[in-house]
Coordinates of C-alpha atoms in Angstrom, one line a residue:
Chain A
M282 CA 95.9 -74.5 101.3
F283 CA 95.8 -73.5 105.4
G284 CA 94.4 -70.1 103.6
L285 CA 91.4 -72.9 102.5
I286 CA 90.9 -74.2 105.8
T287 CA 90.9 -71.1 107.4
G288 CA 87.9 -69.5 104.9
F289 CA 85.9 -72.4 104.9
H290 CA 86.4 -72.8 109.0
A291 CA 84.9 -69.2 108.7
T292 CA 82.3 -70.5 106.4
L293 CA 81.5 -73.3 108.6
L294 CA 81.0 -71.1 112.4
F295 CA 79.3 -69.3 110.2
V296 CA 76.5 -72.2 108.9
V297 CA 76.9 -73.4 112.9
V298 CA 76.1 -70.6 114.6
Y299 CA 72.6 -69.0 112.2
F300 CA 71.7 -72.7 112.9
S301 CA 72.0 -73.0 116.4
V302 CA 70.3 -69.2 116.5
F303 CA 67.6 -69.9 114.5
C304 CA 67.1 -73.4 116.6
S305 CA 67.0 -71.7 120.3
T306 CA 64.8 -68.8 119.0
F307 CA 62.5 -71.6 117.6
F308 CA 62.1 -73.4 120.9
I309 CA 62.1 -69.6 123.1
L310 CA 59.3 -68.7 120.7
I311 CA 57.3 -72.2 121.2
F312 CA 57.8 -72.0 125.1
L313 CA 56.2 -68.9 125.8
Q314 CA 53.8 -69.1 123.4
N315 CA 52.2 -72.2 126.1
I316 CA 53.9 -70.2 128.9
Q317 CA 50.3 -70.8 130.3
H318 CA 50.9 -74.8 129.9
M319 CA 53.9 -74.9 133.0
K320 CA 50.9 -75.4 134.9
N321 CA 49.9 -79.1 135.3
P322 CA 46.1 -80.0 134.8
K323 CA 43.8 -80.6 137.6
N324 CA 43.1 -84.5 137.2
P325 CA 40.8 -85.9 139.9
K326 CA 40.6 -89.4 139.3
K327 CA 42.8 -92.2 141.6
Y328 CA 44.6 -94.7 138.6
S329 CA 46.4 -97.6 139.4
V330 CA 50.3 -97.9 139.0
T331 CA 52.9 -100.0 138.9
I332 CA 56.5 -98.7 139.6
I333 CA 59.0 -101.6 137.9
I334 CA 62.8 -101.1 138.8
P335 CA 64.5 -103.4 136.8
A336 CA 68.4 -103.9 138.1
H337 CA 71.4 -105.5 137.3
N338 CA 74.8 -105.2 139.5
E339 CA 72.8 -102.2 141.0
E340 CA 73.8 -102.9 145.0
A341 CA 75.0 -99.3 145.3
G342 CA 72.1 -97.5 144.1
I343 CA 69.2 -100.0 144.8
A344 CA 67.7 -99.5 148.3
A345 CA 68.4 -95.7 147.7
T346 CA 65.7 -96.4 144.5
I347 CA 63.6 -98.2 146.5
K348 CA 63.2 -96.6 149.5
S349 CA 62.1 -93.2 147.2
A350 CA 59.8 -95.0 145.7
L351 CA 58.2 -95.9 148.8
S352 CA 58.1 -92.5 150.1
I353 CA 55.9 -91.4 147.3
N354 CA 52.9 -89.8 148.4
Y355 CA 50.4 -92.5 146.9
P356 CA 47.3 -94.6 148.2
K357 CA 49.7 -97.5 148.7
R358 CA 46.3 -99.8 147.9
L359 CA 47.1 -98.3 144.3
L360 CA 50.9 -98.8 143.8
E361 CA 52.7 -101.8 143.3
I362 CA 56.1 -101.4 142.9
M363 CA 58.1 -104.7 141.4
V364 CA 61.8 -105.3 141.4
I365 CA 62.9 -107.0 138.5
E366 CA 67.1 -108.6 138.9
N367 CA 68.3 -109.8 136.4
G368 CA 71.4 -111.4 134.8
E369 CA 72.3 -112.9 137.6
S370 CA 73.9 -109.8 139.4
K371 CA 77.6 -110.4 140.6
D372 CA 76.5 -108.5 143.8
K373 CA 74.1 -108.8 146.4
T374 CA 71.3 -106.2 143.8
Y375 CA 68.7 -108.8 144.8
A376 CA 69.6 -109.8 148.4
I377 CA 69.2 -106.2 149.4
A378 CA 66.1 -106.1 147.1
K379 CA 64.9 -109.2 148.6
K380 CA 65.0 -107.0 152.6
F381 CA 62.2 -104.3 150.9
E382 CA 59.4 -107.6 150.5
K383 CA 58.3 -106.6 154.5
F384 CA 57.2 -103.2 152.7
G385 CA 55.0 -104.7 150.0
V386 CA 57.7 -104.6 147.1
K387 CA 57.8 -107.8 144.9
V388 CA 61.1 -109.3 143.9
F389 CA 61.3 -111.1 140.7
Q390 CA 64.6 -113.1 139.5
L391 CA 65.5 -114.3 136.1
K392 CA 68.2 -115.0 134.9
K393 CA 68.1 -113.1 131.1
A394 CA 70.4 -110.3 131.4
G395 CA 68.5 -107.1 129.5
K396 CA 66.3 -104.2 130.6
G397 CA 63.7 -104.8 128.1
H398 CA 63.5 -108.1 129.0
A399 CA 63.1 -107.0 132.9
L400 CA 60.7 -104.7 132.0
N401 CA 58.5 -107.1 129.9
Y402 CA 58.3 -109.3 132.4
G403 CA 57.4 -106.7 135.2
I404 CA 54.9 -105.1 132.0
K405 CA 53.3 -108.0 131.9
K406 CA 52.8 -109.5 135.8
A407 CA 51.5 -105.9 136.8
K408 CA 48.1 -104.8 138.4
G409 CA 48.4 -100.9 137.2
E410 CA 46.7 -99.8 134.4
I411 CA 49.9 -97.4 134.6
I412 CA 53.0 -98.6 134.0
I413 CA 56.4 -96.4 135.4
T414 CA 59.7 -97.6 134.3
M415 CA 62.2 -96.6 136.9
D416 CA 66.2 -97.2 137.1
A417 CA 67.9 -98.4 139.7
D418 CA 70.5 -95.6 140.3
T419 CA 67.5 -93.4 139.9
Y420 CA 65.8 -91.6 142.8
I421 CA 62.2 -88.8 143.6
R422 CA 62.3 -86.1 146.1
D423 CA 59.8 -84.8 145.5
K424 CA 57.0 -87.3 147.2
D425 CA 54.1 -85.8 144.6
I426 CA 55.7 -87.2 141.5
L427 CA 53.2 -89.3 140.8
H428 CA 50.3 -86.3 141.6
K429 CA 51.8 -84.5 139.0
V430 CA 52.7 -87.1 136.4
L431 CA 49.3 -89.2 136.1
S432 CA 47.1 -85.6 136.3
Y433 CA 48.5 -86.0 132.7
F434 CA 46.6 -88.5 131.7
S435 CA 43.5 -87.0 132.5
N436 CA 43.7 -86.1 128.5
P437 CA 43.2 -89.2 126.8
E438 CA 45.4 -88.7 123.9
I439 CA 47.9 -88.6 126.3
F440 CA 49.2 -92.3 127.0
S441 CA 52.8 -91.7 127.7
V442 CA 54.7 -88.8 130.8
A443 CA 58.1 -88.1 131.2
P444 CA 59.3 -86.1 134.3
A445 CA 62.3 -83.3 134.1
I446 CA 65.5 -85.4 134.7
R447 CA 68.2 -84.1 136.3
P448 CA 71.7 -85.4 137.8
A449 CA 72.1 -85.9 141.6
P450 CA 74.1 -82.9 142.8
P451 CA 77.5 -83.3 141.3
K452 CA 80.9 -83.2 143.0
T453 CA 83.1 -84.0 139.8
L454 CA 83.9 -81.9 136.8
A455 CA 82.2 -84.5 134.6
Q456 CA 79.3 -84.6 136.6
R457 CA 79.1 -80.9 136.4
I458 CA 78.6 -80.3 132.8
Q459 CA 76.1 -83.5 132.5
Y460 CA 74.2 -80.9 135.2
V461 CA 73.8 -78.6 132.6
E462 CA 73.1 -80.5 130.2
Y463 CA 70.3 -82.6 131.9
V464 CA 69.2 -78.9 132.6
F465 CA 68.8 -77.8 129.0
G466 CA 67.7 -81.4 128.1
I467 CA 65.0 -80.6 130.8
F468 CA 63.7 -76.8 128.8
L469 CA 64.1 -79.1 125.3
R470 CA 61.8 -82.0 126.4
K471 CA 59.4 -79.3 127.4
V472 CA 59.1 -77.4 124.6
F473 CA 59.4 -80.8 122.5
S474 CA 56.0 -82.1 124.2
L475 CA 54.5 -78.9 123.0
I476 CA 54.6 -79.7 119.6
D477 CA 54.8 -83.8 120.2
A478 CA 58.3 -84.2 118.9
V479 CA 59.7 -85.6 122.3
Y480 CA 61.8 -88.8 121.5
V481 CA 62.9 -90.5 124.0
T482 CA 60.9 -90.8 126.7
P483 CA 63.9 -91.8 129.8
G484 CA 64.1 -94.7 131.2
A485 CA 65.6 -93.9 134.2
F486 CA 61.3 -92.8 134.9
T487 CA 58.2 -92.6 132.5
A488 CA 55.1 -93.5 132.6
Y489 CA 52.9 -94.9 130.5
R490 CA 49.7 -96.4 130.2
K491 CA 49.5 -100.0 130.2
V492 CA 47.8 -100.1 127.1
I493 CA 49.9 -98.9 124.6
F494 CA 52.2 -102.1 124.5
K495 CA 49.3 -103.6 123.9
K496 CA 48.9 -101.5 121.2
V497 CA 52.7 -100.4 119.7
G498 CA 54.3 -104.1 121.5
Y499 CA 56.5 -104.2 124.5
F500 CA 60.2 -103.0 125.0
D501 CA 62.2 -104.5 122.3
D502 CA 65.0 -106.5 124.5
N503 CA 67.2 -106.4 121.1
N504 CA 67.8 -102.8 121.6
I505 CA 70.6 -101.4 123.7
T506 CA 68.6 -98.1 124.1
E507 CA 64.6 -99.9 124.4
D508 CA 63.4 -96.3 125.9
F509 CA 64.7 -94.2 122.6
E510 CA 63.2 -97.1 120.4
M511 CA 59.6 -98.0 122.3
T512 CA 59.5 -93.7 121.9
L513 CA 60.4 -94.0 118.2
R514 CA 57.4 -96.5 117.6
I515 CA 54.9 -94.4 120.2
Q516 CA 55.2 -91.3 118.1
K517 CA 55.2 -93.7 114.9
Q518 CA 51.8 -93.6 116.0
H519 CA 50.8 -90.8 117.0
F520 CA 50.3 -91.6 120.2
R521 CA 51.0 -88.3 122.1
I522 CA 53.6 -87.8 124.6
A523 CA 53.4 -84.8 128.2
N524 CA 56.4 -84.0 129.8
V525 CA 56.0 -82.6 133.4
I526 CA 58.6 -79.2 134.1
D527 CA 58.4 -79.4 137.5
A528 CA 57.9 -83.3 138.3
M529 CA 61.7 -83.9 138.9
V530 CA 63.9 -87.3 139.3
Y531 CA 67.2 -87.9 140.1
T532 CA 69.4 -89.9 138.5
N533 CA 72.9 -90.9 138.7
S534 CA 75.6 -89.7 136.1
P535 CA 79.2 -90.9 135.9
D536 CA 82.2 -88.6 137.8
N537 CA 84.4 -89.8 136.0
F538 CA 84.7 -88.7 131.5
S539 CA 86.4 -92.1 130.9
D540 CA 82.2 -94.1 132.1
L541 CA 80.8 -90.7 130.9
M542 CA 82.4 -91.7 127.0
K543 CA 81.1 -95.1 127.7
Q544 CA 77.6 -94.6 128.9
R545 CA 77.3 -92.0 125.3
V546 CA 78.4 -93.7 123.3
R547 CA 76.0 -96.7 124.3
W548 CA 73.6 -94.0 123.6
F549 CA 74.5 -92.8 120.3
L550 CA 75.1 -96.4 119.1
G551 CA 71.6 -96.4 119.9
F552 CA 70.2 -93.2 118.6
I553 CA 71.9 -94.3 115.0
D554 CA 70.4 -98.0 115.3
C555 CA 66.7 -96.7 116.1
L556 CA 66.6 -94.0 113.6
I557 CA 67.4 -96.4 110.7
I558 CA 65.1 -98.3 112.0
H559 CA 62.8 -95.7 112.0
K560 CA 63.7 -94.0 109.3
S561 CA 60.5 -93.8 108.4
L562 CA 59.4 -90.8 111.4
F563 CA 61.1 -88.7 109.4
H564 CA 58.1 -87.1 107.3
V565 CA 55.7 -84.1 107.4
K566 CA 53.2 -86.7 108.4
H567 CA 55.1 -87.2 111.8
G568 CA 55.0 -83.1 112.2
Y569 CA 57.5 -81.2 113.6
L570 CA 59.3 -84.4 114.7
G571 CA 59.7 -85.9 111.2
I572 CA 60.7 -81.9 109.4
F573 CA 62.1 -80.7 112.2
I574 CA 63.3 -82.2 115.2
L575 CA 65.0 -85.8 113.6
P576 CA 66.9 -83.8 111.3
S577 CA 67.6 -81.1 113.9
A578 CA 69.2 -83.7 115.4
I579 CA 71.4 -85.4 112.7
I580 CA 72.3 -81.4 111.0
S581 CA 73.4 -80.5 114.4
I582 CA 75.8 -84.1 115.3
T583 CA 77.3 -83.4 111.5
L584 CA 77.5 -79.7 112.3
S585 CA 79.3 -80.4 115.5
L586 CA 81.8 -82.6 114.0
A587 CA 82.5 -81.4 110.8
L588 CA 83.7 -77.3 112.8
F589 CA 85.1 -79.8 115.8
L590 CA 87.0 -81.3 113.1
F591 CA 88.0 -77.7 110.6
S592 CA 88.7 -76.3 114.3
I593 CA 91.2 -78.9 114.7
G594 CA 93.1 -78.0 111.7
K595 CA 93.4 -74.8 112.8
L596 CA 93.9 -75.7 115.3
I597 CA 96.8 -77.5 114.2
F598 CA 97.9 -75.0 111.6
E599 CA 97.7 -72.3 113.9
T600 CA 100.4 -74.4 116.9
V601 CA 102.6 -75.8 113.7
K602 CA 102.8 -71.0 112.5
F603 CA 103.9 -71.1 116.5
F604 CA 106.9 -73.2 116.7
T605 CA 107.9 -72.5 113.1
R606 CA 107.8 -68.9 114.6
A607 CA 109.6 -70.1 117.8
S608 CA 112.0 -72.5 116.3
V609 CA 113.8 -69.5 114.9
S610 CA 113.9 -67.8 118.1
D611 CA 114.4 -68.2 122.0
F612 CA 112.0 -71.0 123.0
Y613 CA 112.3 -69.2 126.5
N614 CA 111.3 -66.0 124.3
M615 CA 108.3 -67.6 123.1
Y616 CA 105.7 -66.7 125.3
K617 CA 107.3 -63.0 125.6
F618 CA 107.0 -62.8 121.8
T619 CA 102.8 -63.7 122.2
L620 CA 102.0 -61.9 125.1
Y621 CA 103.9 -58.7 123.1
N622 CA 100.9 -58.3 120.7
I623 CA 98.4 -57.8 123.2
K624 CA 96.5 -55.0 123.1
F625 CA 93.9 -53.5 124.9
D626 CA 93.7 -49.9 123.1
S627 CA 90.1 -50.4 121.2
F628 CA 92.0 -49.0 118.3
F629 CA 92.9 -53.2 117.5
Y630 CA 89.6 -54.7 118.1
S631 CA 88.3 -56.2 116.0
A632 CA 84.7 -57.7 115.2
S633 CA 82.9 -60.2 112.7
I634 CA 79.3 -60.9 112.5
V635 CA 79.8 -63.7 113.8
D636 CA 81.5 -62.5 116.8
F637 CA 78.9 -60.3 117.7
V638 CA 76.1 -63.4 117.0
V639 CA 78.5 -65.7 119.4
V640 CA 77.5 -63.2 122.0
I641 CA 73.5 -62.8 121.7
L642 CA 73.1 -67.4 120.8
F643 CA 75.2 -67.2 124.4
L644 CA 72.3 -64.7 125.4
L645 CA 69.7 -67.1 123.8
G646 CA 71.1 -70.4 126.3
V647 CA 71.3 -68.7 129.4
F648 CA 67.8 -67.0 128.6
I649 CA 67.0 -71.4 127.9
F650 CA 69.0 -72.4 131.0
F651 CA 67.3 -69.2 133.7
A652 CA 63.8 -71.1 132.4
A653 CA 64.6 -74.8 133.1
R654 CA 65.9 -73.7 136.1
K655 CA 62.7 -71.1 137.2
Y656 CA 59.9 -73.4 135.7
S657 CA 61.8 -77.1 137.2
K658 CA 62.4 -75.5 140.7
D659 CA 65.8 -76.2 140.4
Q660 CA 68.7 -75.4 142.5
E661 CA 71.7 -76.0 142.4
K662 CA 74.3 -74.0 142.8
F663 CA 75.6 -73.5 138.8
A664 CA 78.0 -70.9 137.9
I665 CA 81.0 -72.9 138.3
S666 CA 79.2 -76.1 136.5
F667 CA 78.1 -73.2 134.0
F668 CA 81.8 -72.3 132.7
F669 CA 82.6 -75.9 132.7
Y670 CA 79.6 -76.8 130.2
I671 CA 80.6 -73.5 127.9
A672 CA 84.3 -73.7 127.6
L673 CA 84.8 -77.8 127.0
Y674 CA 81.2 -79.1 125.9
V675 CA 81.5 -78.7 121.9
F676 CA 84.9 -80.2 122.5
L677 CA 83.4 -83.4 125.1
F678 CA 80.4 -84.3 122.1
A679 CA 81.7 -83.9 119.0
S680 CA 84.7 -86.4 120.6
W681 CA 81.6 -88.9 121.7
W682 CA 80.4 -88.6 118.7
I683 CA 83.7 -90.0 116.4
K684 CA 83.7 -93.0 119.4
T685 CA 81.0 -93.8 118.2
L686 CA 81.2 -93.9 114.8
L687 CA 84.3 -95.7 114.7
Y688 CA 83.0 -98.0 116.9
K689 CA 79.9 -98.5 114.6
L690 CA 82.7 -99.0 111.7
A691 CA 84.9 -101.4 113.7
G692 CA 81.7 -103.0 114.6
K693 CA 82.8 -104.2 117.6
D694 CA 80.7 -105.4 120.6
L695 CA 79.2 -104.0 123.2
R696 CA 79.0 -105.1 126.5
F697 CA 76.3 -103.4 129.1
G698 CA 74.2 -104.9 131.3
G699 CA 74.8 -108.4 131.1
V700 CA 74.4 -108.7 128.0
V701 CA 77.1 -108.4 124.8
W702 CA 74.5 -105.9 122.4
N703 CA 75.6 -106.7 118.5
N704 CA 76.3 -103.9 116.7
N705 CA 75.8 -104.9 113.2
L706 CA 73.4 -102.7 112.3
I707 CA 72.4 -105.7 109.6
S708 CA 72.0 -108.0 112.2
K709 CA 69.5 -105.4 114.0
L710 CA 67.5 -104.8 110.8
T711 CA 66.3 -108.0 110.9
N712 CA 65.9 -108.4 114.4
R713 CA 63.4 -105.3 115.3
V714 CA 60.0 -105.0 116.5
S715 CA 57.8 -105.2 113.7
Chain B
M195 CA 48.6 -86.2 109.8
R196 CA 50.4 -84.2 112.8
E197 CA 49.8 -80.4 112.0
I198 CA 52.5 -78.3 111.8
N199 CA 52.6 -74.2 112.1
K200 CA 54.6 -72.5 109.5
L201 CA 54.6 -69.2 111.0
N202 CA 56.8 -70.5 113.6
F203 CA 59.6 -71.3 111.6
I204 CA 58.3 -68.5 109.6
A205 CA 59.5 -66.5 112.8
A206 CA 62.5 -68.4 114.0
F207 CA 63.9 -67.9 110.5
S208 CA 63.5 -63.7 110.6
I209 CA 64.2 -63.1 114.0
T210 CA 67.1 -65.1 113.1
T211 CA 68.0 -63.2 109.8
L212 CA 67.2 -59.5 111.3
I213 CA 69.9 -60.7 114.8
F214 CA 72.4 -61.2 111.9
L215 CA 71.3 -57.8 109.9
A216 CA 72.2 -56.7 113.5
G217 CA 75.2 -58.2 113.9
F218 CA 76.2 -56.6 110.3
A219 CA 75.6 -52.7 111.6
F220 CA 77.2 -53.7 114.3
S221 CA 80.6 -55.0 112.0
S222 CA 80.0 -52.2 109.8
S223 CA 79.7 -49.8 112.4
I224 CA 82.6 -51.6 114.3
Y225 CA 84.5 -51.2 109.9
N226 CA 83.5 -47.2 110.0
S227 CA 85.1 -46.7 112.7
K228 CA 88.0 -48.2 112.0
I229 CA 87.9 -46.1 108.7
D230 CA 87.6 -43.1 110.8
A231 CA 90.5 -43.9 113.2
L232 CA 92.6 -44.3 110.0
Q233 CA 92.2 -41.2 108.8
Q234 CA 92.7 -39.5 111.7
I235 CA 96.0 -41.5 112.1
E236 CA 97.0 -40.2 108.8
V237 CA 95.8 -36.4 109.4
E238 CA 97.1 -37.1 113.3
L239 CA 100.2 -38.3 111.4
Y240 CA 100.7 -35.6 109.4
T241 CA 100.5 -33.2 112.0
D242 CA 102.8 -35.3 114.6
N243 CA 105.4 -35.0 111.3
L244 CA 105.1 -31.8 111.4
E245 CA 106.0 -31.6 114.9
I246 CA 108.6 -33.6 114.3
E247 CA 110.6 -32.1 112.0
A248 CA 111.0 -28.8 115.1
Q249 CA 112.0 -31.5 117.4
Y250 CA 114.9 -32.8 114.8
E251 CA 115.4 -29.1 114.3
L252 CA 115.9 -28.7 118.5
A253 CA 117.4 -32.2 118.3
Y254 CA 120.1 -31.5 115.4
S255 CA 121.1 -28.9 117.6
D256 CA 122.3 -30.7 120.4
V257 CA 123.0 -34.0 118.8
C258 CA 124.5 -35.8 122.0
D259 CA 121.4 -35.3 124.0
T260 CA 120.3 -38.7 124.8
E261 CA 116.8 -36.8 125.9
S262 CA 115.9 -36.4 122.3
L263 CA 116.7 -39.8 120.9
I264 CA 114.0 -41.1 123.8
T265 CA 111.7 -39.2 122.5
L266 CA 112.5 -39.5 118.9
N267 CA 112.5 -43.5 119.5
R268 CA 108.7 -43.2 121.5
D269 CA 107.0 -41.4 118.6
L270 CA 108.6 -44.0 116.2
N271 CA 107.8 -47.3 118.3
E272 CA 104.4 -46.0 119.0
M273 CA 104.4 -45.9 115.2
S274 CA 105.7 -48.7 114.2
D275 CA 103.6 -50.4 116.7
K276 CA 100.1 -49.2 114.9
M277 CA 101.8 -49.8 111.5
N278 CA 102.7 -53.8 112.3
Y279 CA 99.0 -54.4 113.5
L280 CA 97.7 -52.2 110.5
E281 CA 99.6 -54.7 108.4
R282 CA 98.3 -57.4 108.9
E283 CA 94.8 -56.8 110.2
I284 CA 93.7 -54.6 107.2
T285 CA 93.2 -56.8 103.9
D286 CA 90.2 -54.5 102.3
E287 CA 91.3 -53.0 99.3
S288 CA 88.9 -50.0 100.1
L289 CA 91.2 -48.9 103.2
Q290 CA 94.8 -49.6 101.4
I291 CA 94.5 -46.5 100.4
I292 CA 94.2 -45.2 103.4
L293 CA 97.0 -47.4 104.6
K294 CA 99.6 -46.7 102.1
N295 CA 99.4 -42.7 102.4
I296 CA 100.1 -44.0 106.4
K297 CA 103.0 -46.3 105.3
R298 CA 104.5 -43.3 103.0
Q299 CA 104.6 -40.8 106.1
Y300 CA 106.4 -44.0 107.8
F301 CA 108.6 -44.3 105.5
V302 CA 109.8 -41.1 106.1
M303 CA 109.9 -40.9 109.8
E304 CA 111.8 -44.2 110.1
I305 CA 114.2 -42.3 107.2
K306 CA 114.4 -39.1 109.2
H307 CA 115.4 -41.4 112.5
W308 CA 118.2 -43.7 111.0
L309 CA 119.4 -40.5 109.5
F310 CA 119.8 -38.7 113.3
V311 CA 120.8 -41.7 114.6
Q312 CA 123.9 -41.8 111.8
R313 CA 124.9 -38.0 113.1
V314 CA 124.6 -39.2 116.5
N315 CA 126.5 -42.4 116.3
E316 CA 129.4 -40.3 113.9
E317 CA 129.0 -36.9 116.2
C318 CA 129.3 -38.3 119.5
G319 CA 130.9 -41.2 119.5
Y320 CA 128.1 -43.6 120.5
D321 CA 127.8 -47.2 118.6
Y322 CA 123.8 -47.2 118.8
P323 CA 123.4 -50.1 116.0
T324 CA 121.2 -49.3 112.7
I325 CA 119.1 -52.3 111.2
L326 CA 117.7 -51.6 107.4
F327 CA 115.5 -54.8 106.8
F328 CA 113.5 -55.3 103.7
Y329 CA 110.5 -57.4 103.5
S330 CA 107.5 -58.1 101.4
N331 CA 103.6 -58.3 102.2
R332 CA 103.1 -60.3 99.4
D333 CA 103.7 -64.0 99.5
C334 CA 107.0 -64.0 101.7
P335 CA 106.3 -66.3 104.6
S336 CA 110.3 -65.9 106.0
C337 CA 110.1 -62.3 106.3
E338 CA 107.1 -62.7 109.0
I339 CA 109.6 -64.8 111.0
Q340 CA 113.0 -62.0 109.6
G341 CA 110.8 -60.2 111.4
I342 CA 109.8 -61.7 114.5
I343 CA 113.7 -62.5 115.2
L344 CA 114.5 -58.6 114.9
T345 CA 111.5 -57.5 117.1
E346 CA 113.1 -60.5 119.6
Y347 CA 116.9 -58.6 119.0
K348 CA 115.3 -54.7 119.4
K349 CA 113.2 -56.8 123.1
E350 CA 116.6 -57.5 124.1
N351 CA 118.9 -55.2 122.4
P352 CA 116.7 -51.8 123.3
N353 CA 119.1 -49.2 121.7
T354 CA 118.8 -51.3 118.3
M355 CA 117.5 -49.1 115.4
I356 CA 115.4 -51.2 113.4
Y357 CA 113.7 -49.8 110.3
S358 CA 111.3 -52.2 108.5
F359 CA 110.3 -50.7 104.5
D360 CA 108.4 -53.0 102.0
T361 CA 110.2 -53.6 98.9
A362 CA 106.6 -54.6 97.0
F363 CA 105.5 -50.7 98.0
S364 CA 106.4 -48.8 95.3
E365 CA 105.1 -45.8 95.5
S366 CA 107.4 -44.8 98.1
K367 CA 110.4 -42.7 96.3
I368 CA 112.3 -43.8 99.4
V369 CA 112.0 -46.8 99.6
K370 CA 112.8 -47.8 95.7
N371 CA 116.0 -45.7 96.2
L372 CA 117.3 -47.4 99.1
I373 CA 116.4 -51.0 97.4
E374 CA 118.7 -49.5 94.8
K375 CA 121.3 -48.4 97.3
W376 CA 122.0 -51.6 98.8
D377 CA 120.5 -53.9 95.4
I378 CA 118.0 -55.0 97.0
T379 CA 116.7 -58.5 95.6
R380 CA 115.8 -60.2 97.4
Q381 CA 113.2 -60.6 100.6
P382 CA 114.3 -60.7 103.3
S383 CA 117.0 -58.4 103.6
I384 CA 118.8 -56.9 106.5
V385 CA 121.5 -54.2 106.0
Y386 CA 124.1 -53.7 108.5
H387 CA 127.1 -51.3 108.0
D388 CA 126.3 -51.4 104.3
I389 CA 126.4 -55.1 104.2
V390 CA 123.6 -56.8 102.3
F391 CA 122.0 -60.1 104.4
D392 CA 120.1 -60.9 101.9
Y393 CA 118.9 -64.3 103.2
T394 CA 116.9 -65.3 106.7
V395 CA 119.4 -64.4 109.6
S396 CA 118.9 -66.8 112.6
R397 CA 119.4 -65.0 116.1
G398 CA 122.4 -66.3 117.2
E399 CA 123.4 -65.0 113.2
L400 CA 122.9 -61.6 114.5
D401 CA 124.6 -61.9 117.5
I402 CA 127.5 -62.4 115.9
I403 CA 126.8 -60.1 113.1
I404 CA 125.9 -56.8 115.4

């Protein structure tokens, strides 16, 4: 049986590595074919813009968020900023936001909780022809961000534009790993936008033509990942979404693994529900999104979980074997025995196809990472973060998904943003936005 | 309907396959260099055996000279390390033939060393413990455990000489003779002072026996 596990593990590893190299190569090819599109288009037109910042229990970051919005280099007469406190925050979110009214910020208070609900309220009240949704724990350093983002609306086919999202400068191990993850995300989002396959316009900061909400509907306030759900609706009707790789927006990321787990479980629960609701996107008529990007996402998750579980099985097997040996020998000498067998003579070196290809895969990853940093002009120190990402991310990713699936199977409700989210999929299906 | 450029998929598939083919070529070259190394070992071992023959002649002229024993021990230990690795790592049938030839020469080296140590013990009044360890490479997990125990024992008692013989290796007449001599029917078995212990001897029991 153990031989079976080892053999299957080797085959699975082969499949995972092949799939990973294929996807990485595909994305890099798209990227290289479109290097000239890294430059933002020129667009002299000035749009009226409304930035909507929904907030619930955000006293820690709301002030910095509003200040960064106010600091944007854009004609004030064309810029409207709204803060919509919702769900009767237990902290001073509303009071802090109110202090900014003297700077022209409009502050609203909604009794009903829910980010989607708050956004819809703001959209209906907004005067701007471009709506920007912005999280209350997000901040902008690039004062020219609006010029960059809005330039893409010169193309009448573009209805939504997202910038590059990055976590705030990392301080903890969990944040370091997320930093590298987001940098890879910067590259992928740009590539996806080049093939009209963006599947999430981040709630942290995304610009929409206001008319899109008349065409596809407002945010689904029954959905825990309303940004993801909105994106899929936009894609369903083949409205185009652009990405600005050098317009950087910073968001606060969980500083410990426990909060990170909660965040990811929430994202992944939303991911599952949204894909089921919009399963018709898995079709060739939706281009790369339908036949490659979305299926690849599911394949990646499945393969990661399978590889993780088989790796754990193999690790348990090797551990049992190790301790079986240890049980018949002096425990103190157990480690001496293990080290004794390590040799550095080249005769003892063994290399398989997978060993070689994993090195290539690593190099492809390095290329993607540096390309993302170069074009997004990111200058964060990365060496330690990259090391921990390589060492730990696969295990973290698998553990988030395992917890998500267990959560889903258990049907437990989720509390977030002042709302208790019903985990029952059937309920979500009957409530979906048509 | 959104457009899809199939060429991108074809290019990505082609490049990925090329990478794997390069990996295959790399792996094959490592494998071929292993074959070369094995064949080289086989040749070197044959040459070494001739030299060792001469060393034994010299050693027998002054059996009690410990320097000779140290040199012969070192030669045998080096060969033993390589044999352990080869047995563990080489599973390919095409390499088994070379491995068998190396194993036969290794067993001959072991027997020569064992006979020499017996002589040293008899003539010089030394008491180097010698253990003959009979194992099988085929479906014998307790053989591996016994091997570990003996390896550990030797680390703590470097004067102990342990000689390992694969009972599944039917090509070696020496191994056959030894099996017949002590009527070895089970694996693992160890022989110490002509007494056969045909079960897995624990670490503690070894201290008592030896």
